PDB file of N, CA and C in Angstrom:
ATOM      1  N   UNK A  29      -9.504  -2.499   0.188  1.00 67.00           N
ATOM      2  CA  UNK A  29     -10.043  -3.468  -0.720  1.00 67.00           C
ATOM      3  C   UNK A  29      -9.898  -4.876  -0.120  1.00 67.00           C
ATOM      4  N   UNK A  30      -8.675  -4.951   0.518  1.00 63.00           N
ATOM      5  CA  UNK A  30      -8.276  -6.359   1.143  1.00 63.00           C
ATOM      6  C   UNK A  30      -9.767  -6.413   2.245  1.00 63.00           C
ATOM      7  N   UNK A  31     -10.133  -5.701   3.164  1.00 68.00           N
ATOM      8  CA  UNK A  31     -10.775  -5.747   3.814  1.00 68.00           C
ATOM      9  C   UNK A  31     -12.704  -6.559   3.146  1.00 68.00           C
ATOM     10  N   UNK A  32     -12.444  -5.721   2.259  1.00 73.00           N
ATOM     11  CA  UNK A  32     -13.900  -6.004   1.576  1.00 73.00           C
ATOM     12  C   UNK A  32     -13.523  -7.394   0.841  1.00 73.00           C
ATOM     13  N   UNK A  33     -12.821  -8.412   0.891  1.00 72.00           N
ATOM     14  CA  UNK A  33     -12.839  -9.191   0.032  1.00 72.00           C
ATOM     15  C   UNK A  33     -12.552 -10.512   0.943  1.00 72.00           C
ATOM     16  N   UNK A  34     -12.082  -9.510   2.204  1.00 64.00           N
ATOM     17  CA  UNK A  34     -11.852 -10.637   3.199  1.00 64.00           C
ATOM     18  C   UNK A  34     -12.138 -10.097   4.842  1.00 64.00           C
ATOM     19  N   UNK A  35     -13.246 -10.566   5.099  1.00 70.00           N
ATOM     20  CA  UNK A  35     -13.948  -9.954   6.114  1.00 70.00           C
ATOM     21  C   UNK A  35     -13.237 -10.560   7.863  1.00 70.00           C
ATOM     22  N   UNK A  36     -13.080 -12.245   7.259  1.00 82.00           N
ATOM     23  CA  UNK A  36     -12.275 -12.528   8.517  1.00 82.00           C
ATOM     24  C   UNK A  36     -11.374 -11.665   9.027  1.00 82.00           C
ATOM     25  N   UNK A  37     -11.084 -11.869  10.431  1.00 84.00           N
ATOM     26  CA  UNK A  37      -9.594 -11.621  10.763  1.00 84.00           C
ATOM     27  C   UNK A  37      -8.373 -12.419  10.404  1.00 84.00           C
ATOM     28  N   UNK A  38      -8.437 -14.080  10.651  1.00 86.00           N
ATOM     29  CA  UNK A  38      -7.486 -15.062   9.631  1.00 86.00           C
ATOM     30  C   UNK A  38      -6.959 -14.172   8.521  1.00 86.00           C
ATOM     31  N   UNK A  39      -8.246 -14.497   7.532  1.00 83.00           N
ATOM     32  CA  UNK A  39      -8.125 -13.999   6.043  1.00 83.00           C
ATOM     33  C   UNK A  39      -6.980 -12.496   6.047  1.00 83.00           C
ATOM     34  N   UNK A  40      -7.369 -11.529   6.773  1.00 84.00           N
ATOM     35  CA  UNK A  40      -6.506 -10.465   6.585  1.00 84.00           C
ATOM     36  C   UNK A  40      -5.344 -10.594   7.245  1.00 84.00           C
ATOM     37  N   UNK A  41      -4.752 -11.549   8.471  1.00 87.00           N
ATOM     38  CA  UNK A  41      -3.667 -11.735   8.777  1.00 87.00           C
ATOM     39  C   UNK A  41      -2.847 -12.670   7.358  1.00 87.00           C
ATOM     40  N   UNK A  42      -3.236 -13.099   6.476  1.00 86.00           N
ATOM     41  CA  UNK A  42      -2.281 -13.868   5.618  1.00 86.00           C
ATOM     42  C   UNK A  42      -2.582 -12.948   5.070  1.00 86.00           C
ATOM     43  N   UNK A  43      -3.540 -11.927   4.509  1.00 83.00           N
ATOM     44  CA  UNK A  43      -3.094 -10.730   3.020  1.00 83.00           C
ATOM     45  C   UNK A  43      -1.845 -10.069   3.868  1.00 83.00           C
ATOM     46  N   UNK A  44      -2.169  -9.590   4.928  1.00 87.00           N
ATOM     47  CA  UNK A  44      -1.535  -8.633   5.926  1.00 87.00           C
ATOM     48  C   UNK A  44       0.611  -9.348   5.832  1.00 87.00           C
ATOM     49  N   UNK A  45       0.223 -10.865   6.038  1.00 88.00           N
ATOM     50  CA  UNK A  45       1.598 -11.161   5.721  1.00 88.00           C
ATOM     51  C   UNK A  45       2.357 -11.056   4.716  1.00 88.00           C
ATOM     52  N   UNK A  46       1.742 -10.670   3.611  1.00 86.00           N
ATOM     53  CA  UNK A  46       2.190 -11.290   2.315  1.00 86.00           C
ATOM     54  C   UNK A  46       3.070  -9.342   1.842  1.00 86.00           C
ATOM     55  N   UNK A  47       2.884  -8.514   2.629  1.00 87.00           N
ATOM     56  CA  UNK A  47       3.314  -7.070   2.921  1.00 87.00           C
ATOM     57  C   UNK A  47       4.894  -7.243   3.830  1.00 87.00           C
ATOM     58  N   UNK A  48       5.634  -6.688   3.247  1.00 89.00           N
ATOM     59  CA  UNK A  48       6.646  -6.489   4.443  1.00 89.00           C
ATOM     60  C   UNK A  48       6.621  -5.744   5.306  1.00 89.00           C
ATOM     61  N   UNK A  49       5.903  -4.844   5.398  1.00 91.00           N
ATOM     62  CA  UNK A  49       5.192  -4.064   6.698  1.00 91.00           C
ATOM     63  C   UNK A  49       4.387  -4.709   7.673  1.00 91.00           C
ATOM     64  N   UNK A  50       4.108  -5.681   7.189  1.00 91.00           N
ATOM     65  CA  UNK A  50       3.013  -6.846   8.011  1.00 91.00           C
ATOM     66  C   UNK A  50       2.153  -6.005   8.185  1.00 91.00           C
ATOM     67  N   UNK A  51       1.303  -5.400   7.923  1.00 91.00           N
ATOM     68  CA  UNK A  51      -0.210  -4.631   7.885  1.00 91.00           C
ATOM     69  C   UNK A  51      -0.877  -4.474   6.489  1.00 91.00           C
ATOM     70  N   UNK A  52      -2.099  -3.893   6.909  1.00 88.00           N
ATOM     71  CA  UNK A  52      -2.768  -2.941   5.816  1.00 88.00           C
ATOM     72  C   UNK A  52      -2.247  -2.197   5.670  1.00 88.00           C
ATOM     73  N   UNK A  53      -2.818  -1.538   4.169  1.00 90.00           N
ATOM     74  CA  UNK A  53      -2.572   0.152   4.617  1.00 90.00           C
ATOM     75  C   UNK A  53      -3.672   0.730   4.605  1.00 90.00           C
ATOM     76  N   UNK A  54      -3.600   1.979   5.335  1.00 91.00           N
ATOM     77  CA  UNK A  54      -4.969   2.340   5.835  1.00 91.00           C
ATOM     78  C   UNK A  54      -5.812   3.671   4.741  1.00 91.00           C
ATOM     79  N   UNK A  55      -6.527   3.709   4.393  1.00 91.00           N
ATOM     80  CA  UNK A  55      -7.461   4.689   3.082  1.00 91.00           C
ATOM     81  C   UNK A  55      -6.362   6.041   3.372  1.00 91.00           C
ATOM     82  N   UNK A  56      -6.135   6.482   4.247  1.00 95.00           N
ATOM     83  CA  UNK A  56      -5.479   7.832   4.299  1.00 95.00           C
ATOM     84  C   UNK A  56      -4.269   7.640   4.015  1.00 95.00           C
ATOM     85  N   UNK A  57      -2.991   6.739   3.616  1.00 95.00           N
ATOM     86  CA  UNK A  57      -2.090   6.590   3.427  1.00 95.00           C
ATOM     87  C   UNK A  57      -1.785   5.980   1.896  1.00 95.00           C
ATOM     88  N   UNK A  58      -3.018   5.945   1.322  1.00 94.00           N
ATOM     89  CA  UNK A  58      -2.986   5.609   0.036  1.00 94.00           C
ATOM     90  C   UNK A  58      -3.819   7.067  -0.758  1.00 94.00           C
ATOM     91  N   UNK A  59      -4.676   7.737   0.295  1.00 96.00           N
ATOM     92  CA  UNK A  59      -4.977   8.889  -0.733  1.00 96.00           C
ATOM     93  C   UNK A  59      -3.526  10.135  -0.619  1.00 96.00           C
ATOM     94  N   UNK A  60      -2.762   9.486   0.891  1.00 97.00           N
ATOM     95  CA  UNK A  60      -1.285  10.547   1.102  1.00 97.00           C
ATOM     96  C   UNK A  60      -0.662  10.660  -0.392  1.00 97.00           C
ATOM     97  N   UNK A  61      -0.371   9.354  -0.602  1.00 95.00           N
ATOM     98  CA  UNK A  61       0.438   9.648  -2.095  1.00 95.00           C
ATOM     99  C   UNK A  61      -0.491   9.892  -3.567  1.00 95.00           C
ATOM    100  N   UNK A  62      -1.269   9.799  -3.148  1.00 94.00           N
ATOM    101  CA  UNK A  62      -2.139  10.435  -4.479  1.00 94.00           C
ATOM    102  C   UNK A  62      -2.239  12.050  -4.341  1.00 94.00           C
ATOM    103  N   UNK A  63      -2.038  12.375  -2.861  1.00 96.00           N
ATOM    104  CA  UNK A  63      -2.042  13.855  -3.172  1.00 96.00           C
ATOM    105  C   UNK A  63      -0.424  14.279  -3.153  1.00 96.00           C
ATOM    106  N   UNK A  64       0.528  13.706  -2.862  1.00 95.00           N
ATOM    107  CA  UNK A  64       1.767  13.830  -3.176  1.00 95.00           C
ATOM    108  C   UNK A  64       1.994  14.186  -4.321  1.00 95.00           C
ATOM    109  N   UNK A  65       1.643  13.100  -5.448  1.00 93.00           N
ATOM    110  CA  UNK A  65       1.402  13.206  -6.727  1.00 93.00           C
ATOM    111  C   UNK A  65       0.719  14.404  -7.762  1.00 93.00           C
ATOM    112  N   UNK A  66      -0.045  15.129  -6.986  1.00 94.00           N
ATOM    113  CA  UNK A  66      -1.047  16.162  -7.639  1.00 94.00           C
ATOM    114  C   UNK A  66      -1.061  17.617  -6.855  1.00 94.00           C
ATOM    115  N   UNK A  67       0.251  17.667  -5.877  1.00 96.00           N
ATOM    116  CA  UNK A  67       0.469  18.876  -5.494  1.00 96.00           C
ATOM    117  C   UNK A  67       2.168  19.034  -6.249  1.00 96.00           C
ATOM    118  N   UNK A  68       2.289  20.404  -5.892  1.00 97.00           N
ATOM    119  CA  UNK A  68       3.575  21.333  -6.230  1.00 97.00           C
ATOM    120  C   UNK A  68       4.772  20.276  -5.783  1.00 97.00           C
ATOM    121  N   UNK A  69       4.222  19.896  -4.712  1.00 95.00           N
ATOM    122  CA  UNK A  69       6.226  18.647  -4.134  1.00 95.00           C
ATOM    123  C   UNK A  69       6.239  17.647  -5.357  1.00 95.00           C
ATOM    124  N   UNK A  70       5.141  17.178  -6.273  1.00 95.00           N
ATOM    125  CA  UNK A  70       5.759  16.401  -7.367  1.00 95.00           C
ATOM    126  C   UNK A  70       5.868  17.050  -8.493  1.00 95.00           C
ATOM    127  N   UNK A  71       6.354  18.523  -8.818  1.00 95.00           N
ATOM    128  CA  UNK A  71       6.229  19.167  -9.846  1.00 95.00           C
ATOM    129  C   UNK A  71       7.687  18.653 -11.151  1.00 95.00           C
ATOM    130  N   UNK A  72       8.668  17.956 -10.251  1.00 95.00           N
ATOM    131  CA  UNK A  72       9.796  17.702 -11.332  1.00 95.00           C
ATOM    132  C   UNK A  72       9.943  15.991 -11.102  1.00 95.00           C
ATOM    133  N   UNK A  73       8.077  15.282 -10.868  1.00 92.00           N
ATOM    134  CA  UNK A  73       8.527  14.002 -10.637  1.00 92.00           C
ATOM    135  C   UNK A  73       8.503  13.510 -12.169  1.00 92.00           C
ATOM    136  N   UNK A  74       8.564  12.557 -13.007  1.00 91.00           N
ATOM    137  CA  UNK A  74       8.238  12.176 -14.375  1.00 91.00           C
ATOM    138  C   UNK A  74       8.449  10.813 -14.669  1.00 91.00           C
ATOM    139  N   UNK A  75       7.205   9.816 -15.427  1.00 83.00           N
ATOM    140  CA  UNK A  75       7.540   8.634 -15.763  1.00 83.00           C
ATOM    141  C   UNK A  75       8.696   7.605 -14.572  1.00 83.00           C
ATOM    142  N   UNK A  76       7.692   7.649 -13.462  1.00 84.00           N
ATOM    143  CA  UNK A  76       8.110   6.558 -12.759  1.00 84.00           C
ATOM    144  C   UNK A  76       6.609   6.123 -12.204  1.00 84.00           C
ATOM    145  N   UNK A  77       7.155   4.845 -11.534  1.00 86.00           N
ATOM    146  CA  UNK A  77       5.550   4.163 -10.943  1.00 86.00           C
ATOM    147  C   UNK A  77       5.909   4.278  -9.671  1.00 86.00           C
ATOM    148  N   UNK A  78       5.298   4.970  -8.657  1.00 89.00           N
ATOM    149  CA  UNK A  78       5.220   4.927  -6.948  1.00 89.00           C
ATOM    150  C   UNK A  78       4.266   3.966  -6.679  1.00 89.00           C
ATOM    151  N   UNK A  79       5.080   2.798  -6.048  1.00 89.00           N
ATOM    152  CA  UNK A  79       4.347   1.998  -5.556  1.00 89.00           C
ATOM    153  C   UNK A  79       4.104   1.876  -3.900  1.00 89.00           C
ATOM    154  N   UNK A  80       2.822   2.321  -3.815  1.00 91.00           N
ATOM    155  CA  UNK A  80       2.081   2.168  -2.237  1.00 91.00           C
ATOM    156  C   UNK A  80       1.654   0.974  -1.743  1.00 91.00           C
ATOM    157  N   UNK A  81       2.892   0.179  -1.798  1.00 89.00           N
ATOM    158  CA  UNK A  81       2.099  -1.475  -1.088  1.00 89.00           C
ATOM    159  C   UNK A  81       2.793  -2.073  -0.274  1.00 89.00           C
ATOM    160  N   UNK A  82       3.278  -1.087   0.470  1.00 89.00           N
ATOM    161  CA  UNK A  82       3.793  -1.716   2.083  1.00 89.00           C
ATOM    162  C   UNK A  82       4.470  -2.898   1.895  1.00 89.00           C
ATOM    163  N   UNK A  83       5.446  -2.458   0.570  1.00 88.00           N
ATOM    164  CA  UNK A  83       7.000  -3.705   0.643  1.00 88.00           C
ATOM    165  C   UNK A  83       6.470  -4.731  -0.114  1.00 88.00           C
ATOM    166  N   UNK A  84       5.441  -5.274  -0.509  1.00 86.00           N
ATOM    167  CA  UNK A  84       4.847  -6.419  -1.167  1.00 86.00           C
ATOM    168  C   UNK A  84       5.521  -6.523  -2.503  1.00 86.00           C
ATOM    169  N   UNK A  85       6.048  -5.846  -3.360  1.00 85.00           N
ATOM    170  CA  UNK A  85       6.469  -5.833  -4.876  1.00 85.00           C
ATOM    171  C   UNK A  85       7.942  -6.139  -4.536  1.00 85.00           C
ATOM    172  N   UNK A  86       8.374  -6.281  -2.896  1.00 83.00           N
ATOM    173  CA  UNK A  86       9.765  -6.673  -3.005  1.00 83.00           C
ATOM    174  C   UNK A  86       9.783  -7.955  -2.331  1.00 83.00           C
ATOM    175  N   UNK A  87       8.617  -8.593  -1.880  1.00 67.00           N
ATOM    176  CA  UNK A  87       9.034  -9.917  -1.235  1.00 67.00           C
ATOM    177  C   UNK A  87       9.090 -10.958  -1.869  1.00 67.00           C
ATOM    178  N   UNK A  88      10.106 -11.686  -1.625  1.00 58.00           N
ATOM    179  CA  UNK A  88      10.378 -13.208  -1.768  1.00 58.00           C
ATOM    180  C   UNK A  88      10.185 -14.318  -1.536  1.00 58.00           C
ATOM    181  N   UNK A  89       9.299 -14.619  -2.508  1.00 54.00           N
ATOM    182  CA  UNK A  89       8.686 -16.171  -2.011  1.00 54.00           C
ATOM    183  C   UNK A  89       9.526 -17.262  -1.331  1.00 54.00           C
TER     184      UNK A  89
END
């Protein structure tokens, strides 16, 4: 999505920073945990939020 909203290279090096992974993440690593989620390995997961955003919900301004 970052990509489509920001076509530069600039532009995606500051979304890209704002990640503690310093990258994107790439379409296959965001459908990984959606199928995590909807196979047998999450059968005793319940009422939590998995967040797929490459460290961003923990950085500090």
């Amino acid at each position: 999505m970052a990509r489509e909203m920001n076509p530069d290279e600039a532009a995606l090096g500051a979304v890209a920073r704002l990640h503690a992974l310093r990258r994107l993440a790439q379409p296959e690593e965001i459908a990984a945990a959606a199928l995590f989620l909807v196979s047998p390995a999450s059968s005793f997961v319940t009422g939590t939020a998995m967040r797929v955003d490459g460290g961003v919900s923990i950085q500090r301004g």
